Amino acid sequence: GAVVSQHPSWVICKSGTSVKIECRSLDFQATTMFWYRQFPKQSLMLMATSNEGSKATYEQGVEKDKFLINHASLTLSTLTVTSAHPEDSSFYICSAGSGGETQYFGPGTRLLVL
Amino acid sequence: GESVGLHLPTLSVQEGDNSIINCAYSNSASDYFIWYKQESGKGPQFIIDIRSNMDKRQGQRVTVLLNKTVKHLSLQIAATQPGDSAVYFCAESNRGSARQLTFGSGTQLTVLP
């Protein structure tokens, strides 16, 4: 149980285009989903917290207009990187929780912006 | 701001030996701690957790120790195996932060044959 998937697992895009990453909780309802970014050989940095049906809460320094988060249902959250640039290339990881302490992590999405 | 950090960025151990990975945290309000294992190109994998009302918890081949006095957390892996090679992160959370996780900087564990 408690499986979280991400799609796509990797994506390559041209600079200036937008990329959408999906995060799904497959066997439970996720009231809260978290989005992290991880650069090579670094730790996970929380980007934003999203609750189903409400606006996401972004961490300091994360541009909400650049990283659009939608949590339209209890099993799906999406992160859209708008007008992507090479510096946005990173490993994006989501996690999902159902109200308690535990977060279940997805397998991550590798983004490469050319 | 508050942060969670690790003492050692890399650790190499012989197969079969025990491994100890350390973590320091600074947020005294933290009441829940987790150790994650992350293999290359994958998401974090839960290993073991501990609440602040405990000082030791054991799992299969792993033990977590919590010392609230000095704000220190450690992960002990018994009889380390090649499959244990990965990056290990500690993370902390508290009710006041809506259970957001703050991750440490990570330790690369390499198991030598």
PDB file of C-alpha atoms in Angstrom, chain A residues 32 34 36 38 41-46 48-49 57 59 91 93 95 99-103 105-108 110, chain B residues 31-32 34 36 38 40-46 49 51 89 93 95 98-106 108:
ATOM      1  CA  THR A  32      -1.616  17.004   1.292  1.00  0.00           C
ATOM      2  CA  PHE A  34       4.548  18.177  -1.221  1.00  0.00           C
ATOM      3  CA  TYR A  36      10.649  18.958  -3.662  1.00  0.00           C
ATOM      4  CA  GLN A  38      16.908  18.107  -5.672  1.00  0.00           C
ATOM      5  CA  LYS A  41      24.647  15.669  -4.753  1.00  0.00           C
ATOM      6  CA  GLN A  42      22.382  17.903  -2.709  1.00  0.00           C
ATOM      7  CA  SER A  43      19.506  17.358  -0.361  1.00  0.00           C
ATOM      8  CA  LEU A  44      15.794  17.641  -1.043  1.00  0.00           C
ATOM      9  CA  MET A  45      14.494  21.183  -0.813  1.00  0.00           C
ATOM     10  CA  LEU A  46      10.801  21.727  -0.231  1.00  0.00           C
ATOM     11  CA  ALA A  48       5.614  23.951  -1.949  1.00  0.00           C
ATOM     12  CA  THR A  49       2.833  22.288  -0.019  1.00  0.00           C
ATOM     13  CA  THR A  57       1.812  27.335  -0.092  1.00  0.00           C
ATOM     14  CA  GLU A  59       8.507  28.207   0.289  1.00  0.00           C
ATOM     15  CA  PHE A  91      15.195  16.135 -10.045  1.00  0.00           C
ATOM     16  CA  ILE A  93      10.128  14.657  -6.282  1.00  0.00           C
ATOM     17  CA  SER A  95       5.345  13.150  -1.648  1.00  0.00           C
ATOM     18  CA  GLY A  99      -3.065  13.892   7.454  1.00  0.00           C
ATOM     19  CA  GLY A 100      -0.617  12.107   9.698  1.00  0.00           C
ATOM     20  CA  GLU A 101       3.124  12.297  10.103  1.00  0.00           C
ATOM     21  CA  THR A 102       4.020   9.943   7.290  1.00  0.00           C
ATOM     22  CA  GLN A 103       4.840  11.114   3.785  1.00  0.00           C
ATOM     23  CA  PHE A 105       7.507   9.641  -1.797  1.00  0.00           C
ATOM     24  CA  GLY A 106       7.252   9.275  -5.533  1.00  0.00           C
ATOM     25  CA  PRO A 107      10.108   7.982  -7.690  1.00  0.00           C
ATOM     26  CA  GLY A 108      11.020  11.435  -8.977  1.00  0.00           C
ATOM     27  CA  ARG A 110      14.345  14.129 -14.024  1.00  0.00           C
TER      28      ARG A 110
ATOM     29  CA  ASP B  31       9.102  15.882  17.580  1.00  0.00           C
ATOM     30  CA  TYR B  32       9.331  13.369  14.759  1.00  0.00           C
ATOM     31  CA  ILE B  34      12.850   9.895   9.932  1.00  0.00           C
ATOM     32  CA  TYR B  36      15.501   7.813   4.373  1.00  0.00           C
ATOM     33  CA  GLN B  38      17.984   7.252  -1.611  1.00  0.00           C
ATOM     34  CA  SER B  40      20.760   7.041  -7.524  1.00  0.00           C
ATOM     35  CA  GLY B  41      17.932   8.378  -9.667  1.00  0.00           C
ATOM     36  CA  LYS B  42      15.204   7.267  -7.271  1.00  0.00           C
ATOM     37  CA  GLY B  43      12.968   8.845  -4.670  1.00  0.00           C
ATOM     38  CA  PRO B  44      13.646   8.578  -0.923  1.00  0.00           C
ATOM     39  CA  GLN B  45      12.785   5.268   0.681  1.00  0.00           C
ATOM     40  CA  PHE B  46      11.586   5.184   4.285  1.00  0.00           C
ATOM     41  CA  ASP B  49      11.323   6.722  12.250  1.00  0.00           C
ATOM     42  CA  ARG B  51       9.242  10.180  17.957  1.00  0.00           C
ATOM     43  CA  PHE B  89      19.100  11.481   4.777  1.00  0.00           C
ATOM     44  CA  SER B  93       9.174  17.610  11.380  1.00  0.00           C
ATOM     45  CA  ARG B  95       3.256  19.903  14.375  1.00  0.00           C
ATOM     46  CA  ALA B  98       2.169  21.319   9.343  1.00  0.00           C
ATOM     47  CA  ARG B  99       4.341  18.233   9.267  1.00  0.00           C
ATOM     48  CA  GLN B 100       6.615  19.583   6.542  1.00  0.00           C
ATOM     49  CA  LEU B 101       9.883  17.702   6.405  1.00  0.00           C
ATOM     50  CA  THR B 102      13.262  19.382   6.676  1.00  0.00           C
ATOM     51  CA  PHE B 103      16.010  17.213   5.243  1.00  0.00           C
ATOM     52  CA  GLY B 104      19.629  17.012   6.268  1.00  0.00           C
ATOM     53  CA  SER B 105      22.444  17.280   3.760  1.00  0.00           C
ATOM     54  CA  GLY B 106      22.878  13.523   3.303  1.00  0.00           C
ATOM     55  CA  GLN B 108      26.909   8.809   0.901  1.00  0.00           C
TER      56      GLN B 108
END
